[in-house]
Amino acid sequence: MRKYSILMSVYYKEKPMWLRESIESMLSQTVKAEEFFIVKDGPLTDELDEVIDEYVKSYPELFTILALKKNMGLGPALAEGVKKCRNEIIIRMDSDDYSVPERCEKLLRELDKHPECGIIGSYEAEFSDDMNSPVAIHKVPETSEQIHAFMSRRCALLHPTVLYKKSVIINCGNYHDVRLYEDYDLFMRVVLEHNVKCYNIQENLYYIRINDAFFERRGGISYMKTAVGFKWRQHRKGYMSLGDFMVSAGGQAAVCLLPNKMRKWVYLNFLR
């Protein structure tokens, strides 16, 4: 099958045990990567460095490490990684999540079925303590037409689940430094501005960790201002109609202002 690079960004707040589990899940793929590219987004803890150094020593030809001098944020860190990955096909992975063993094989096979697509994604399962007992399955539209229609109100591609073509991401401007919305910003440009075809596998291939802090980060006045400001800028660019902006930003603003328990309930029961 096609050669591919795994792209992961790590910063100092990650837990070493979760980083190890994430890396192991990608090393256990049924179709192996040709490159595992890790961006150190600023100085890491000694424990995180030890985990990465252990894998570099064990797999010297597989791992490529880019160490940034200071913490740049996810968007800029991944932008550097995209430019320097040595393969056209890049598969994303977050440093505290888990991929099922067949994930990369299924993404690659789907790309063979849809060679016109620039991005292939999937569902993701959200879990707290036990992956075997997920609290929600985050579902997204399947076809390129459905993704295009959905994108004007909510992001229709789940960032850590995706395979994308390096040339497509660079041609669409790569990641920008957009706090909290680096993925949505990029995918809007890919789908709505450049009309790149995409596809989502209607199956969970990815497990993402969530807890109460996950929902707390998505609430409050500051988060609300960031969300509404981002969506207003997307409206001004023509990616959202005024009606789409009012529905999307208004709904998110209301959810941001809810108490955390209610916000968690809304996410798990209505936004998944």
Coordinates of C-alpha atoms in Angstrom, one line a residue:
M1 CA 0.0 0.0 0.0
R2 CA 1.0 3.6 -0.3
K3 CA 3.8 5.0 2.0
Y4 CA 2.5 7.4 4.7
S5 CA 3.8 9.5 7.5
I6 CA 2.2 9.8 10.9
L7 CA 2.1 13.4 12.2
M8 CA 1.9 14.1 15.9
S9 CA 2.4 17.2 18.0
V10 CA 3.4 16.9 21.7
Y11 CA 3.6 19.7 24.3
Y12 CA 4.7 19.8 27.9
K13 CA 1.3 19.1 29.6
E14 CA 0.8 15.7 28.0
K15 CA 1.0 12.6 30.2
P16 CA 3.9 10.3 29.4
M17 CA 1.7 7.1 29.9
W18 CA -0.9 8.4 27.4
L19 CA 1.8 9.4 24.9
R20 CA 3.3 5.9 25.1
E21 CA -0.2 4.3 24.6
S22 CA -0.8 6.6 21.6
I23 CA 2.5 5.8 20.0
E24 CA 2.1 2.1 20.6
S25 CA -1.3 2.1 18.9
M26 CA 0.2 3.5 15.8
L27 CA 3.2 1.1 15.9
S28 CA 0.6 -1.7 16.0
Q29 CA -1.1 -0.8 12.8
T30 CA -1.8 -3.6 10.3
V31 CA -0.2 -1.4 7.6
K32 CA 3.0 0.2 9.0
A33 CA 4.0 3.8 8.6
E34 CA 7.1 4.7 6.6
E35 CA 7.7 7.7 8.9
F36 CA 6.6 8.7 12.4
F37 CA 7.0 12.5 12.6
I38 CA 6.8 14.1 16.1
V39 CA 6.8 17.8 16.6
K40 CA 8.0 18.8 20.1
D41 CA 5.9 22.0 20.5
G42 CA 8.4 23.8 22.8
P43 CA 10.5 22.2 25.6
L44 CA 8.9 19.1 27.1
T45 CA 9.2 17.5 30.6
D46 CA 12.1 15.0 31.2
E47 CA 9.5 12.2 31.4
L48 CA 8.0 13.0 27.9
D49 CA 11.5 13.4 26.4
E50 CA 12.4 10.0 27.8
V51 CA 9.4 8.3 26.2
I52 CA 10.3 9.9 22.8
D53 CA 14.0 9.1 23.1
E54 CA 13.2 5.5 23.8
Y55 CA 11.2 5.1 20.6
V56 CA 13.8 7.0 18.5
K57 CA 16.5 4.6 19.9
S58 CA 14.4 1.6 19.1
Y59 CA 13.2 2.8 15.6
P60 CA 15.9 5.2 14.4
E61 CA 14.8 5.0 10.7
L62 CA 11.2 5.5 11.5
F63 CA 11.0 8.5 13.8
T64 CA 11.7 12.0 12.7
I65 CA 11.7 14.6 15.6
L66 CA 11.4 18.4 15.1
A67 CA 12.0 20.3 18.3
L68 CA 10.6 23.8 18.3
K69 CA 12.4 26.3 20.6
K70 CA 9.1 27.6 22.2
N71 CA 5.5 26.5 22.4
M72 CA 3.8 27.7 19.2
G73 CA 0.4 26.1 19.6
L74 CA -1.1 23.2 17.7
G75 CA -1.7 25.0 14.4
P76 CA 1.8 26.4 13.8
A77 CA 3.4 23.2 15.2
L78 CA 1.5 21.0 12.7
A79 CA 2.2 23.4 9.9
E80 CA 5.9 22.9 10.4
G81 CA 5.3 19.1 10.5
V82 CA 3.3 19.1 7.3
K83 CA 6.0 20.9 5.4
K84 CA 8.7 18.5 6.6
C85 CA 7.0 15.1 6.4
R86 CA 8.6 13.1 3.7
N87 CA 5.5 11.4 2.3
E88 CA 2.5 12.8 0.3
I89 CA 0.1 10.8 2.5
I90 CA 0.0 12.0 6.1
I91 CA -2.2 10.5 8.9
R92 CA -2.8 12.6 12.0
M93 CA -2.6 11.3 15.5
D94 CA -3.0 13.1 18.8
S95 CA -0.5 12.3 21.6
D96 CA -3.1 11.2 24.2
D97 CA -5.5 9.1 22.1
Y98 CA -5.8 5.6 20.7
S99 CA -6.2 4.2 17.1
V100 CA -7.6 0.8 16.4
P101 CA -5.1 -1.5 14.7
E102 CA -6.9 -1.4 11.3
R103 CA -7.3 2.4 11.3
C104 CA -4.5 3.3 8.8
E105 CA -5.2 0.3 6.5
K106 CA -8.9 1.3 6.3
L107 CA -8.0 5.0 5.6
L108 CA -5.6 4.0 2.9
R109 CA -8.0 1.5 1.3
E110 CA -10.7 4.2 1.3
L111 CA -8.3 6.6 -0.4
D112 CA -7.8 4.0 -3.1
K113 CA -11.6 3.9 -3.6
H114 CA -11.8 7.7 -3.7
P115 CA -8.5 8.9 -5.2
E116 CA -10.1 12.3 -6.0
C117 CA -10.3 13.0 -2.3
G118 CA -7.8 15.1 -0.4
I119 CA -9.0 14.1 3.1
I120 CA -10.4 10.8 4.5
G121 CA -11.7 10.8 8.0
S122 CA -13.9 8.7 10.3
Y123 CA -16.0 8.6 13.4
E124 CA -14.4 8.8 16.8
A125 CA -15.4 7.3 20.1
E126 CA -15.1 9.5 23.3
F127 CA -14.2 7.7 26.5
S128 CA -13.3 8.7 30.0
D129 CA -11.8 5.8 31.9
D130 CA -12.4 2.7 29.8
M131 CA -12.1 2.6 26.0
N132 CA -14.4 -0.4 26.0
S133 CA -17.2 1.8 27.5
P134 CA -17.3 4.9 25.4
V135 CA -19.6 7.7 26.5
A136 CA -20.4 8.9 23.0
I137 CA -19.7 8.2 19.3
H138 CA -19.0 11.4 17.4
K139 CA -20.5 10.9 13.9
V140 CA -19.9 13.0 10.9
P141 CA -21.4 13.1 7.3
E142 CA -20.1 10.6 4.8
T143 CA -20.0 12.0 1.2
S144 CA -18.2 15.1 -0.1
E145 CA -21.5 16.8 -0.8
Q146 CA -22.8 16.1 2.7
I147 CA -19.5 17.3 4.2
H148 CA -19.7 20.5 2.2
A149 CA -23.2 21.3 3.3
F150 CA -22.5 20.5 6.9
M151 CA -19.3 22.5 7.1
S152 CA -21.0 25.9 7.1
R153 CA -22.4 25.3 10.6
R154 CA -20.1 22.7 12.2
C155 CA -16.9 21.1 11.3
A156 CA -17.6 17.9 9.3
L157 CA -14.1 16.4 9.6
L158 CA -12.7 15.2 13.0
H159 CA -9.2 16.5 13.1
P160 CA -7.3 13.7 14.8
T161 CA -9.0 11.0 12.7
V162 CA -7.9 12.2 9.3
L163 CA -5.6 11.2 6.5
Y164 CA -4.7 14.0 4.2
K165 CA -2.6 14.7 1.2
K166 CA 0.4 17.0 1.9
S167 CA 0.1 18.8 -1.4
V168 CA -3.6 19.6 -0.8
I169 CA -2.9 21.0 2.7
I170 CA 0.0 23.2 1.5
N171 CA -2.0 24.3 -1.6
C172 CA -4.8 25.4 0.7
G173 CA -2.5 27.5 2.9
N174 CA -1.5 24.9 5.5
Y175 CA -2.5 25.4 9.2
H176 CA -2.9 29.0 10.4
D177 CA -2.4 30.2 13.9
V178 CA -6.1 30.2 14.9
R179 CA -6.5 29.6 18.6
L180 CA -8.8 26.6 19.3
Y181 CA -10.0 26.4 15.7
E182 CA -6.9 25.6 13.7
D183 CA -8.6 22.5 12.3
Y184 CA -11.9 24.1 11.4
D185 CA -10.2 27.0 9.8
L186 CA -8.0 24.7 7.6
F187 CA -10.9 22.4 6.7
M188 CA -13.1 25.4 5.7
R189 CA -10.5 26.5 3.3
V190 CA -10.0 23.0 1.9
V191 CA -13.7 22.3 1.5
L192 CA -15.5 25.6 1.0
E193 CA -12.8 27.7 -0.8
H194 CA -10.8 25.1 -2.8
N195 CA -13.7 22.6 -3.2
V196 CA -11.5 19.6 -2.4
K197 CA -13.5 16.4 -2.2
C198 CA -13.4 14.6 1.1
Y199 CA -14.9 11.4 2.6
N200 CA -15.7 10.1 6.1
I201 CA -15.7 6.4 6.8
Q202 CA -18.9 5.6 8.7
E203 CA -17.1 3.7 11.4
N204 CA -15.3 4.4 14.6
L205 CA -11.5 4.0 14.1
Y206 CA -10.3 6.4 16.8
Y207 CA -10.7 6.8 20.6
I208 CA -10.4 10.3 22.1
R209 CA -10.1 10.9 25.9
I210 CA -12.5 13.2 27.5
N211 CA -13.3 14.2 31.1
D212 CA -15.0 17.1 33.0
A213 CA -12.1 19.4 32.1
F214 CA -12.8 18.6 28.4
F215 CA -16.2 20.2 28.8
E216 CA -15.1 23.0 31.2
R217 CA -12.6 24.2 28.5
R218 CA -15.6 24.6 26.1
G219 CA -17.4 27.0 28.4
G220 CA -17.2 30.5 29.8
I221 CA -17.1 34.0 28.5
S222 CA -13.6 33.8 27.1
Y223 CA -14.3 30.6 25.1
M224 CA -17.6 32.1 23.9
K225 CA -15.9 35.2 22.6
T226 CA -13.2 33.2 20.8
A227 CA -15.9 30.9 19.2
V228 CA -18.2 33.8 18.1
G229 CA -15.2 35.9 16.9
F230 CA -13.9 33.0 14.8
K231 CA -17.3 32.3 13.2
W232 CA -17.9 36.0 12.5
R233 CA -14.6 36.1 10.6
Q234 CA -15.6 33.0 8.6
H235 CA -18.9 34.7 7.8
R236 CA -17.0 37.8 6.6
K237 CA -14.9 35.6 4.4
G238 CA -18.0 34.1 2.8
Y239 CA -17.7 30.6 4.3
M240 CA -20.9 31.1 6.4
S241 CA -24.1 32.8 5.4
L242 CA -25.5 35.3 8.0
G243 CA -28.2 32.7 8.8
D244 CA -25.6 29.9 9.3
F245 CA -23.5 32.3 11.5
M246 CA -26.5 33.1 13.7
V247 CA -27.5 29.5 14.1
S248 CA -23.9 28.2 14.7
A249 CA -22.5 31.1 16.8
G250 CA -25.8 31.6 18.7
G251 CA -26.1 28.0 19.6
Q252 CA -22.5 27.7 20.7
A253 CA -22.7 30.9 22.7
A254 CA -25.7 29.5 24.6
V255 CA -23.9 26.2 25.3
C256 CA -20.8 28.1 26.5
L257 CA -22.9 29.9 29.2
L258 CA -24.5 26.7 30.6
P259 CA -23.2 25.2 33.8
N260 CA -20.6 22.5 33.1
K261 CA -22.9 19.5 33.9
M262 CA -25.6 20.8 31.5
R263 CA -23.0 21.6 28.9
K264 CA -21.7 18.0 29.1
W265 CA -25.2 16.7 28.8
V266 CA -25.9 18.8 25.7
Y267 CA -22.6 17.7 24.0
L268 CA -23.2 14.0 24.7
N269 CA -26.9 13.9 23.8
F270 CA -27.2 16.5 21.0
L271 CA -23.8 17.3 19.5
R272 CA -22.7 13.7 18.8

